[in-house]
mmCIF file of C-alpha atoms in Angstrom:
data_model
loop_
_atom_site.group_PDB
_atom_site.id
_atom_site.type_symbol
_atom_site.label_atom_id
_atom_site.label_comp_id
_atom_site.label_asym_id
_atom_site.label_seq_id
_atom_site.Cartn_x
_atom_site.Cartn_y
_atom_site.Cartn_z
ATOM 1 C CA UNK V 24 101.965 105.134 121.933
ATOM 2 C CA UNK V 25 103.846 105.777 118.719
ATOM 3 C CA UNK V 26 105.524 102.572 117.651
ATOM 4 C CA UNK V 27 109.131 103.279 118.518
ATOM 5 C CA UNK V 28 110.342 105.661 115.813
ATOM 6 C CA UNK V 29 112.898 108.283 116.555
ATOM 7 C CA UNK V 30 110.936 111.244 115.112
ATOM 8 C CA UNK V 31 107.214 110.997 115.628
ATOM 9 C CA UNK V 32 105.247 112.968 113.005
ATOM 10 C CA UNK V 33 102.949 115.900 113.580
ATOM 11 C CA UNK V 34 99.418 115.827 112.179
ATOM 12 C CA UNK V 35 95.854 115.348 113.346
ATOM 13 C CA UNK V 36 96.244 111.570 113.449
ATOM 14 C CA UNK V 37 99.432 111.513 115.516
ATOM 15 C CA UNK V 38 99.390 108.500 117.870
ATOM 16 C CA UNK V 39 97.221 106.324 115.624
ATOM 17 C CA UNK V 40 98.683 102.951 114.660
ATOM 18 C CA UNK V 41 97.504 101.541 111.343
ATOM 19 C CA UNK V 42 98.165 97.965 110.321
ATOM 20 C CA UNK V 43 98.073 97.988 106.559
ATOM 21 C CA UNK V 44 97.385 94.585 105.005
ATOM 22 C CA UNK V 45 96.392 96.054 101.667
ATOM 23 C CA UNK V 46 98.188 96.101 98.340
ATOM 24 C CA UNK V 47 98.061 97.648 94.841
ATOM 25 C CA UNK V 48 96.047 100.913 94.863
ATOM 26 C CA UNK V 49 92.817 101.478 96.812
ATOM 27 C CA UNK V 50 94.133 100.331 100.226
ATOM 28 C CA UNK V 51 97.685 101.760 99.915
ATOM 29 C CA UNK V 52 96.230 105.103 98.701
ATOM 30 C CA UNK V 53 93.980 105.222 101.769
ATOM 31 C CA UNK V 54 96.777 104.385 104.194
ATOM 32 C CA UNK V 55 99.158 106.919 102.534
ATOM 33 C CA UNK V 56 96.554 109.624 103.216
ATOM 34 C CA UNK V 57 96.381 108.474 106.817
ATOM 35 C CA UNK V 58 100.193 108.455 107.086
ATOM 36 C CA UNK V 59 100.327 112.016 105.705
ATOM 37 C CA UNK V 60 98.097 113.074 108.531
ATOM 38 C CA UNK V 61 100.389 111.634 111.204
ATOM 39 C CA UNK V 62 99.299 107.974 111.526
ATOM 40 C CA UNK V 63 102.003 105.393 112.069
ATOM 41 C CA UNK V 64 101.328 103.043 109.105
ATOM 42 C CA UNK V 65 102.933 99.612 109.111
ATOM 43 C CA UNK V 66 102.773 98.163 105.636
ATOM 44 C CA UNK V 67 102.590 94.348 105.827
ATOM 45 C CA UNK V 68 103.794 92.747 102.626
ATOM 46 C CA UNK V 69 104.230 89.170 101.455
ATOM 47 C CA UNK V 70 107.752 87.854 100.833
ATOM 48 C CA UNK V 71 107.528 89.044 97.174
ATOM 49 C CA UNK V 72 106.243 92.489 98.125
ATOM 50 C CA UNK V 73 103.407 94.605 96.833
ATOM 51 C CA UNK V 74 102.622 93.822 93.196
ATOM 52 C CA UNK V 75 103.018 97.445 92.240
ATOM 53 C CA UNK V 76 106.748 97.283 93.034
ATOM 54 C CA UNK V 77 107.079 95.461 89.655
ATOM 55 C CA UNK V 78 104.574 97.510 87.663
ATOM 56 C CA UNK V 79 106.992 99.348 85.394
ATOM 57 C CA UNK V 80 107.761 101.410 83.360
ATOM 58 C CA UNK V 81 107.935 104.206 84.319
ATOM 59 C CA UNK V 82 110.582 103.995 86.998
ATOM 60 C CA UNK V 83 112.659 106.223 89.249
ATOM 61 C CA UNK V 84 115.964 104.524 89.477
ATOM 62 C CA UNK V 85 114.892 100.927 89.536
ATOM 63 C CA UNK V 86 111.693 101.492 91.481
ATOM 64 C CA UNK V 87 108.224 101.619 89.957
ATOM 65 C CA UNK V 88 106.750 105.115 90.087
ATOM 66 C CA UNK V 89 103.338 103.448 90.580
ATOM 67 C CA UNK V 90 104.536 102.047 93.896
ATOM 68 C CA UNK V 91 106.231 105.303 94.907
ATOM 69 C CA UNK V 92 103.024 107.219 94.206
ATOM 70 C CA UNK V 93 100.957 105.588 96.961
ATOM 71 C CA UNK V 94 103.315 104.326 99.638
ATOM 72 C CA UNK V 95 105.108 107.231 101.277
ATOM 73 C CA UNK V 96 105.049 107.612 105.012
ATOM 74 C CA UNK V 97 104.962 103.898 105.819
ATOM 75 C CA UNK V 98 107.203 101.303 107.332
ATOM 76 C CA UNK V 99 107.442 97.911 105.628
ATOM 77 C CA UNK V 100 107.581 94.476 107.210
ATOM 78 C CA UNK V 101 107.578 91.305 105.104
ATOM 79 C CA UNK V 102 105.495 88.508 106.571
ATOM 80 C CA UNK V 103 104.543 85.163 105.092
ATOM 81 C CA UNK V 104 101.190 84.585 106.711
ATOM 82 C CA UNK V 105 101.406 80.887 105.772
ATOM 83 C CA UNK V 106 104.295 80.609 108.288
ATOM 84 C CA UNK V 107 102.856 80.430 111.780
ATOM 85 C CA UNK V 108 105.677 82.440 113.346
ATOM 86 C CA UNK V 109 104.995 85.274 110.910
ATOM 87 C CA UNK V 110 101.260 84.907 111.444
ATOM 88 C CA UNK V 111 101.842 85.346 115.235
ATOM 89 C CA UNK V 112 103.675 88.626 114.511
ATOM 90 C CA UNK V 113 100.863 89.771 112.225
ATOM 91 C CA UNK V 114 98.211 88.977 114.860
ATOM 92 C CA UNK V 115 100.208 90.924 117.493
ATOM 93 C CA UNK V 116 100.254 93.903 115.167
ATOM 94 C CA UNK V 117 96.517 93.608 114.640
ATOM 95 C CA UNK V 118 96.007 93.362 118.421
ATOM 96 C CA UNK V 119 97.859 96.603 118.961
ATOM 97 C CA UNK V 120 96.539 98.601 116.022
ATOM 98 C CA UNK V 121 93.933 101.308 116.136
ATOM 99 C CA UNK V 122 93.035 100.564 112.547
ATOM 100 C CA UNK V 123 93.497 97.452 110.350
ATOM 101 C CA UNK V 124 92.879 97.864 106.638
ATOM 102 C CA UNK V 125 92.863 95.008 104.147
ATOM 103 C CA UNK V 126 91.814 94.202 100.587
ATOM 104 C CA UNK V 127 92.074 90.435 100.455
ATOM 105 C CA UNK V 128 89.166 88.563 98.894
ATOM 106 C CA UNK V 129 86.355 88.589 101.512
ATOM 107 C CA UNK V 130 87.120 85.936 104.114
ATOM 108 C CA UNK V 131 90.678 85.520 102.840
ATOM 109 C CA UNK V 132 92.336 86.442 106.141
ATOM 110 C CA UNK V 133 90.205 84.084 108.324
ATOM 111 C CA UNK V 134 92.615 81.125 107.988
ATOM 112 C CA UNK V 135 95.350 83.291 109.521
ATOM 113 C CA UNK V 136 93.273 84.453 112.459
ATOM 114 C CA UNK V 137 93.132 87.942 110.973
ATOM 115 C CA UNK V 138 89.517 88.239 109.985
ATOM 116 C CA UNK V 139 87.286 90.872 111.586
ATOM 117 C CA UNK V 140 85.770 88.565 114.222
ATOM 118 C CA UNK V 141 89.155 87.291 115.385
ATOM 119 C CA UNK V 142 90.741 90.738 115.505
ATOM 120 C CA UNK V 143 87.680 92.225 117.225
ATOM 121 C CA UNK V 144 87.860 89.619 119.976
ATOM 122 C CA UNK V 145 91.495 90.424 120.668
ATOM 123 C CA UNK V 146 91.139 94.172 120.085
ATOM 124 C CA UNK V 147 87.555 95.330 120.656
ATOM 125 C CA UNK V 148 88.322 98.950 120.054
ATOM 126 C CA UNK V 149 90.012 98.586 116.674
ATOM 127 C CA UNK V 150 88.499 99.800 113.424
ATOM 128 C CA UNK V 151 88.715 97.054 110.814
ATOM 129 C CA UNK V 152 88.343 98.345 107.235
ATOM 130 C CA UNK V 153 87.859 95.969 104.300
ATOM 131 C CA UNK V 154 88.006 96.958 100.646
ATOM 132 C CA UNK V 155 86.667 94.548 98.041
ATOM 133 C CA UNK V 156 85.530 94.600 94.447
ATOM 134 C CA UNK V 157 81.933 93.595 94.842
ATOM 135 C CA UNK V 158 81.221 93.182 98.547
ATOM 136 C CA UNK V 159 81.240 90.234 100.914
ATOM 137 C CA UNK V 160 77.964 88.655 99.640
ATOM 138 C CA UNK V 161 77.225 87.073 96.289
ATOM 139 C CA UNK V 162 80.103 89.031 94.696
ATOM 140 C CA UNK V 163 82.742 87.880 97.121
ATOM 141 C CA UNK V 164 84.262 85.430 94.695
ATOM 142 C CA UNK V 165 84.741 87.952 91.879
ATOM 143 C CA UNK V 166 88.214 89.546 91.676
ATOM 144 C CA UNK V 167 88.043 93.326 92.100
ATOM 145 C CA UNK V 168 90.060 95.247 89.576
ATOM 146 C CA UNK V 169 89.283 98.841 88.682
ATOM 147 C CA UNK V 170 89.026 98.190 84.940
ATOM 148 C CA UNK V 171 86.391 95.492 85.553
ATOM 149 C CA UNK V 172 84.421 97.893 87.743
ATOM 150 C CA UNK V 173 84.646 100.660 85.123
ATOM 151 C CA UNK V 174 83.067 98.181 82.689
ATOM 152 C CA UNK V 175 80.475 96.602 85.036
ATOM 153 C CA UNK V 176 79.331 99.928 86.635
ATOM 154 C CA UNK V 177 78.575 101.530 83.298
ATOM 155 C CA UNK V 178 81.294 104.182 83.407
ATOM 156 C CA UNK V 179 82.870 102.923 80.145
ATOM 157 C CA UNK V 180 79.489 103.187 78.409
ATOM 158 C CA UNK V 181 79.572 106.904 79.291
ATOM 159 C CA UNK V 182 83.201 107.524 78.133
ATOM 160 C CA UNK V 183 84.217 108.102 74.566
ATOM 161 C CA UNK V 184 82.720 109.377 71.285
ATOM 162 C CA UNK V 185 79.032 108.777 70.744
ATOM 163 C CA UNK V 186 79.746 106.627 67.647
ATOM 164 C CA UNK V 187 82.991 105.079 68.914
ATOM 165 C CA UNK V 188 83.825 102.292 71.339
ATOM 166 C CA UNK V 189 83.577 102.668 75.132
ATOM 167 C CA UNK V 190 86.765 103.701 76.894
ATOM 168 C CA UNK V 191 88.204 103.335 80.341
ATOM 169 C CA UNK V 192 89.086 106.463 82.321
ATOM 170 C CA UNK V 193 92.726 107.423 82.131
ATOM 171 C CA UNK V 194 93.290 106.466 85.815
ATOM 172 C CA UNK V 195 91.938 103.782 88.088
ATOM 173 C CA UNK V 196 89.262 106.161 89.202
ATOM 174 C CA UNK V 197 87.203 103.798 91.322
ATOM 175 C CA UNK V 198 90.271 102.463 93.198
ATOM 176 C CA UNK V 199 90.994 106.016 94.175
ATOM 177 C CA UNK V 200 87.372 106.760 95.045
ATOM 178 C CA UNK V 201 87.140 103.588 97.167
ATOM 179 C CA UNK V 202 90.386 104.565 98.942
ATOM 180 C CA UNK V 203 88.874 107.882 99.811
ATOM 181 C CA UNK V 204 85.631 106.274 100.950
ATOM 182 C CA UNK V 205 87.670 103.921 103.139
ATOM 183 C CA UNK V 206 89.346 106.937 104.779
ATOM 184 C CA UNK V 207 86.010 108.588 105.387
ATOM 185 C CA UNK V 208 84.623 105.395 106.900
ATOM 186 C CA UNK V 209 87.682 104.898 109.137
ATOM 187 C CA UNK V 210 87.615 108.432 110.480
ATOM 188 C CA UNK V 211 83.880 108.194 111.155
ATOM 189 C CA UNK V 212 84.341 104.853 112.944
ATOM 190 C CA UNK V 213 87.175 106.370 114.994
ATOM 191 C CA UNK V 214 84.859 109.201 116.016
ATOM 192 C CA UNK V 215 82.380 106.580 117.184
ATOM 193 C CA UNK V 216 85.085 104.737 119.068
ATOM 194 C CA UNK V 217 86.134 107.969 120.788
ATOM 195 C CA UNK V 218 82.565 108.413 122.000
ATOM 196 C CA UNK V 219 81.816 104.729 122.964
ATOM 197 C CA UNK V 220 85.085 102.807 123.097
ATOM 198 C CA UNK V 221 83.741 100.416 120.486
ATOM 199 C CA UNK V 222 85.408 99.462 117.280
ATOM 200 C CA UNK V 223 83.581 98.204 114.258
ATOM 201 C CA UNK V 224 83.854 96.783 110.754
ATOM 202 C CA UNK V 225 83.958 99.295 107.907
ATOM 203 C CA UNK V 226 83.283 97.713 104.494
ATOM 204 C CA UNK V 227 83.862 99.495 101.165
ATOM 205 C CA UNK V 228 83.513 97.922 97.723
ATOM 206 C CA UNK V 229 84.511 99.385 94.309
ATOM 207 C CA UNK V 230 81.168 98.776 92.636
ATOM 208 C CA UNK V 231 79.253 100.725 95.312
ATOM 209 C CA UNK V 232 81.868 103.517 95.155
ATOM 210 C CA UNK V 233 81.397 103.535 91.392
ATOM 211 C CA UNK V 234 77.633 103.746 91.463
ATOM 212 C CA UNK V 235 77.622 106.637 93.920
ATOM 213 C CA UNK V 236 80.493 108.234 92.006
ATOM 214 C CA UNK V 237 78.470 108.240 88.743
ATOM 215 C CA UNK V 238 76.270 110.881 90.561
ATOM 216 C CA UNK V 239 74.001 112.584 88.047
ATOM 217 C CA UNK V 240 74.084 109.556 85.702
ATOM 218 C CA UNK V 241 73.142 107.246 88.611
ATOM 219 C CA UNK V 242 70.387 109.621 89.533
ATOM 220 C CA UNK V 243 69.158 109.754 85.949
ATOM 221 C CA UNK V 244 68.594 105.962 86.146
ATOM 222 C CA UNK V 245 67.519 105.630 89.794
ATOM 223 C CA UNK V 246 65.167 108.565 89.918
ATOM 224 C CA UNK V 247 64.295 109.126 86.272
ATOM 225 C CA UNK V 248 64.449 105.683 84.663
ATOM 226 C CA UNK V 249 66.830 107.023 82.018
ATOM 227 C CA UNK V 250 69.819 105.048 80.853
ATOM 228 C CA UNK V 251 72.438 107.695 79.740
ATOM 229 C CA UNK V 252 74.949 106.975 77.066
ATOM 230 C CA UNK V 253 78.267 108.535 76.040
ATOM 231 C CA UNK V 254 78.213 111.995 74.525
ATOM 232 C CA UNK V 255 81.926 112.500 73.958
ATOM 233 C CA UNK V 256 82.967 115.559 75.897
ATOM 234 C CA UNK V 257 79.457 117.050 75.972
ATOM 235 C CA UNK V 258 77.262 117.316 79.078
ATOM 236 C CA UNK V 259 73.712 115.945 78.936
ATOM 237 C CA UNK V 260 72.204 118.769 80.939
ATOM 238 C CA UNK V 261 74.434 121.884 80.445
ATOM 239 C CA UNK V 262 75.732 123.833 77.445
ATOM 240 C CA UNK V 263 78.369 125.138 76.896
ATOM 241 C CA UNK V 264 80.187 122.620 79.056
ATOM 242 C CA UNK V 265 82.762 121.013 76.767
ATOM 243 C CA UNK V 266 85.935 121.702 74.770
ATOM 244 C CA UNK V 267 85.569 124.396 72.089
ATOM 245 C CA UNK V 268 88.279 125.169 69.491
ATOM 246 C CA UNK V 269 90.216 128.440 69.666
ATOM 247 C CA UNK V 270 92.883 129.886 67.351
ATOM 248 C CA UNK V 271 95.469 127.363 68.556
ATOM 249 C CA UNK V 272 93.998 124.729 70.913
ATOM 250 C CA UNK V 273 90.756 123.499 72.443
ATOM 251 C CA UNK V 274 89.517 125.302 75.594
ATOM 252 C CA UNK V 275 87.083 123.788 78.091
ATOM 253 C CA UNK V 276 84.230 126.280 78.540
ATOM 254 C CA UNK V 277 81.930 125.521 81.431
ATOM 255 C CA UNK V 278 79.325 128.318 81.557
ATOM 256 C CA UNK V 279 76.944 126.363 83.769
ATOM 257 C CA UNK V 280 74.462 129.077 84.675
ATOM 258 C CA UNK V 281 72.792 132.047 83.050
ATOM 259 C CA UNK V 282 75.090 134.644 84.682
ATOM 260 C CA UNK V 283 78.197 132.896 83.503
ATOM 261 C CA UNK V 284 76.814 132.585 80.005
ATOM 262 C CA UNK V 285 76.034 136.343 79.872
ATOM 263 C CA UNK V 286 79.584 137.107 80.940
ATOM 264 C CA UNK V 287 80.985 134.686 78.354
ATOM 265 C CA UNK V 288 79.005 136.496 75.660
ATOM 266 C CA UNK V 289 80.228 139.897 76.911
ATOM 267 C CA UNK V 290 83.897 138.826 76.600
ATOM 268 C CA UNK V 291 83.201 137.241 73.175
ATOM 269 C CA UNK V 292 81.451 140.461 72.079
ATOM 270 C CA UNK V 293 78.144 138.683 71.471
ATOM 271 C CA UNK V 294 75.806 141.087 73.397
ATOM 272 C CA UNK V 295 72.610 139.938 71.640
ATOM 273 C CA UNK V 296 73.010 136.200 72.125
ATOM 274 C CA UNK V 297 71.797 135.961 75.707
ATOM 275 C CA UNK V 298 68.573 137.692 74.775
ATOM 276 C CA UNK V 299 67.845 135.171 71.982
ATOM 277 C CA UNK V 300 64.959 132.950 73.196
ATOM 278 C CA UNK V 301 66.866 129.913 71.973
ATOM 279 C CA UNK V 302 69.752 130.699 74.358
ATOM 280 C CA UNK V 303 68.183 132.619 77.239
ATOM 281 C CA UNK V 304 68.197 129.801 79.798
ATOM 282 C CA UNK V 305 70.353 126.708 80.324
ATOM 283 C CA UNK V 306 67.496 124.427 79.166
ATOM 284 C CA UNK V 307 67.201 126.456 75.983
ATOM 285 C CA UNK V 308 70.894 126.396 75.324
ATOM 286 C CA UNK V 309 71.064 122.668 75.894
ATOM 287 C CA UNK V 310 68.154 122.079 73.518
ATOM 288 C CA UNK V 311 69.699 124.329 70.808
ATOM 289 C CA UNK V 312 73.376 123.483 71.417
ATOM 290 C CA UNK V 313 73.966 122.695 67.740
ATOM 291 C CA UNK V 314 72.829 126.210 66.790
ATOM 292 C CA UNK V 315 74.821 127.928 69.597
ATOM 293 C CA UNK V 316 78.084 126.067 69.221
ATOM 294 C CA UNK V 317 79.164 127.566 65.839
ATOM 295 C CA UNK V 318 78.355 131.088 67.119
ATOM 296 C CA UNK V 319 80.717 130.621 70.044
ATOM 297 C CA UNK V 320 83.386 128.814 67.961
ATOM 298 C CA UNK V 321 83.495 131.609 65.387
ATOM 299 C CA UNK V 322 84.392 134.161 68.121
ATOM 300 C CA UNK V 323 86.796 131.868 69.982
ATOM 301 C CA UNK V 324 88.784 131.371 66.772
ATOM 302 C CA UNK V 325 90.015 134.932 66.987
ATOM 303 C CA UNK V 326 92.420 134.340 69.912
ATOM 304 C CA UNK V 327 94.434 131.496 71.495
ATOM 305 C CA UNK V 328 93.413 129.324 74.388
ATOM 306 C CA UNK V 329 95.790 130.946 76.882
ATOM 307 C CA UNK V 330 94.458 134.485 76.051
ATOM 308 C CA UNK V 331 90.851 133.339 76.409
ATOM 309 C CA UNK V 332 91.652 131.610 79.691
ATOM 310 C CA UNK V 333 92.953 134.858 81.171
ATOM 311 C CA UNK V 334 90.141 136.995 79.827
ATOM 312 C CA UNK V 335 87.332 134.638 80.782
ATOM 313 C CA UNK V 336 88.535 133.733 84.247
ATOM 314 C CA UNK V 337 88.987 137.428 84.957
ATOM 315 C CA UNK V 338 85.207 137.778 84.796
ATOM 316 C CA UNK V 339 84.403 134.511 86.553
ATOM 317 C CA UNK V 340 83.632 132.281 83.542
ATOM 318 C CA UNK V 341 84.927 128.726 84.263
ATOM 319 C CA UNK V 342 87.277 127.530 81.523
ATOM 320 C CA UNK V 343 90.643 125.874 81.101
ATOM 321 C CA UNK V 344 93.151 124.561 78.622
ATOM 322 C CA UNK V 345 93.464 120.808 78.033
ATOM 323 C CA UNK V 346 96.872 120.170 79.470
ATOM 324 C CA UNK V 347 99.149 117.162 79.600
ATOM 325 C CA UNK V 348 100.154 116.192 83.128
ATOM 326 C CA UNK V 349 103.194 118.533 83.129
ATOM 327 C CA UNK V 350 100.902 121.394 82.245
ATOM 328 C CA UNK V 351 98.595 120.456 85.128
ATOM 329 C CA UNK V 352 101.505 120.686 87.569
ATOM 330 C CA UNK V 353 102.613 123.929 85.979
ATOM 331 C CA UNK V 354 99.170 125.382 86.515
ATOM 332 C CA UNK V 355 99.137 124.332 90.147
ATOM 333 C CA UNK V 356 102.523 126.075 90.545
ATOM 334 C CA UNK V 357 101.041 129.175 88.960
ATOM 335 C CA UNK V 358 98.258 129.170 91.480
ATOM 336 C CA UNK V 359 100.658 128.812 94.378
ATOM 337 C CA UNK V 360 99.531 125.257 95.309
ATOM 338 C CA UNK V 361 103.085 123.863 95.584
ATOM 339 C CA UNK V 362 101.990 120.534 94.114
ATOM 340 C CA UNK V 363 105.250 118.637 94.591
ATOM 341 C CA UNK V 364 106.879 117.909 97.892
ATOM 342 C CA UNK V 365 110.003 115.912 98.606
ATOM 343 C CA UNK V 366 109.958 113.041 101.056
ATOM 344 C CA UNK V 367 113.076 111.458 102.493
ATOM 345 C CA UNK V 368 116.700 112.611 102.471
ATOM 346 C CA UNK V 369 119.754 112.159 100.336
ATOM 347 C CA UNK V 370 119.658 109.300 97.861
ATOM 348 C CA UNK V 371 116.257 108.251 99.214
ATOM 349 C CA UNK V 372 114.588 111.567 98.562
ATOM 350 C CA UNK V 373 111.520 111.205 96.262
ATOM 351 C CA UNK V 374 109.489 114.011 94.717
ATOM 352 C CA UNK V 375 105.779 113.251 95.343
ATOM 353 C CA UNK V 376 102.405 114.941 95.035
ATOM 354 C CA UNK V 377 101.340 117.065 97.950
ATOM 355 C CA UNK V 378 98.530 115.831 100.241
ATOM 356 C CA UNK V 379 95.292 117.413 98.932
ATOM 357 C CA UNK V 380 93.941 118.634 102.319
ATOM 358 C CA UNK V 381 95.404 121.619 104.153
ATOM 359 C CA UNK V 382 95.031 122.176 107.915
ATOM 360 C CA UNK V 383 95.607 125.483 109.700
ATOM 361 C CA UNK V 384 96.867 123.870 112.904
ATOM 362 C CA UNK V 385 97.991 120.314 112.144
ATOM 363 C CA UNK V 386 99.433 120.173 108.587
ATOM 364 C CA UNK V 387 100.173 117.027 106.691
ATOM 365 C CA UNK V 388 103.701 115.726 106.949
ATOM 366 C CA UNK V 389 106.045 113.792 104.677
ATOM 367 C CA UNK V 390 108.380 112.002 106.984
ATOM 368 C CA UNK V 391 109.290 108.704 105.364
ATOM 369 C CA UNK V 392 109.987 107.848 101.684
ATOM 370 C CA UNK V 393 108.190 104.791 100.226
ATOM 371 C CA UNK V 394 109.840 101.878 102.039
ATOM 372 C CA UNK V 395 111.971 99.182 100.540
ATOM 373 C CA UNK V 396 110.585 95.675 101.073
ATOM 374 C CA UNK V 397 110.996 94.665 104.768
ATOM 375 C CA UNK V 398 113.054 97.829 105.335
ATOM 376 C CA UNK V 399 111.719 98.113 108.915
ATOM 377 C CA UNK V 400 111.182 94.449 109.457
ATOM 378 C CA UNK V 401 113.881 93.999 112.153
ATOM 379 C CA UNK V 402 112.708 96.910 114.314
ATOM 380 C CA UNK V 403 109.097 95.998 113.990
ATOM 381 C CA UNK V 404 109.612 92.338 114.784
ATOM 382 C CA UNK V 405 111.618 93.329 117.847
ATOM 383 C CA UNK V 406 108.860 95.746 118.992
ATOM 384 C CA UNK V 407 106.058 93.302 118.348
ATOM 385 C CA UNK V 408 107.883 90.438 120.027
ATOM 386 C CA UNK V 409 108.657 92.584 122.993
ATOM 387 C CA UNK V 410 104.996 93.642 123.116
ATOM 388 C CA UNK V 411 103.872 90.021 122.950
ATOM 389 C CA UNK V 412 106.351 88.886 125.647
ATOM 390 C CA UNK V 413 105.447 91.809 127.866
#
């Protein structure tokens, strides 16, 4: 049963109730994706609200755009779990929810009767998802912030100029990755519940998400015993696969196979280069990259990045300009991806980024703007109290 809202959403997860006890980024990002797909997400916040409400600038009006970016589609109730009356309301929500997601320190909800074991006893069919920094074992006591994980995992050692300092990625990449992994785990566990009636505990941690997300670099170490280091924008195994200068700006050129390289050379009017033994295969080009790079750069200097982008993409050579964020949105508009949608009405309307997945029959929806703190507290308390009394 959808939890007493006037206009239930469409979407493949319609009818699913999600109790969201998470905050900051990984958990809220995951629950926003679920809300877009039709789930009824109840965002449980402490009396001071989610920390990201105060992470500013930038702002829209007087609200942090960080908070706005990951909290659409939800209803907010403020509960002080240290107060027993509020804890009772929280436990009732957990008892009714199909999914509970939390990112407290491992074990942090046990004192409120909201740990997995307690919730599972009251609601055996629920899927309980926990997101932590370093798991529930020996790393349970370590706070889990994305920047820490970028450092600890090795990502920062791979990011930056070869002779410069390590850098963090421009976004909290492992928070986002862990949020996506949490959604995958939740949906898989719901599939299991549909088949068996049994809920289960889904655990995701940022460090494990990071290590799998380092993909080829992780494999280089795990399978090859190689510790990779930063190469600036170069790729350790493919060339050309990096920014190259043109007449007016750098252009990413990613000719990752022999066919793409031949077509690149055709457009650049370098017909003899693919036949050169130094450049015939990817392994050859990677080995002789310092000899090949100036040959490509000399030809790319004859036209601007936008012209080369059109000419190269027309023949299937992957490339792209290095945009600022506004340019990225403009490119998405050019490709008909409609990257910005508006959620809410009137003064509450907020432009936001479109859900990344498209469905032919059950499209994502954008029903509720990011909620104000405890905006839906009265209706939710009344519903949960009625449920408990009934």
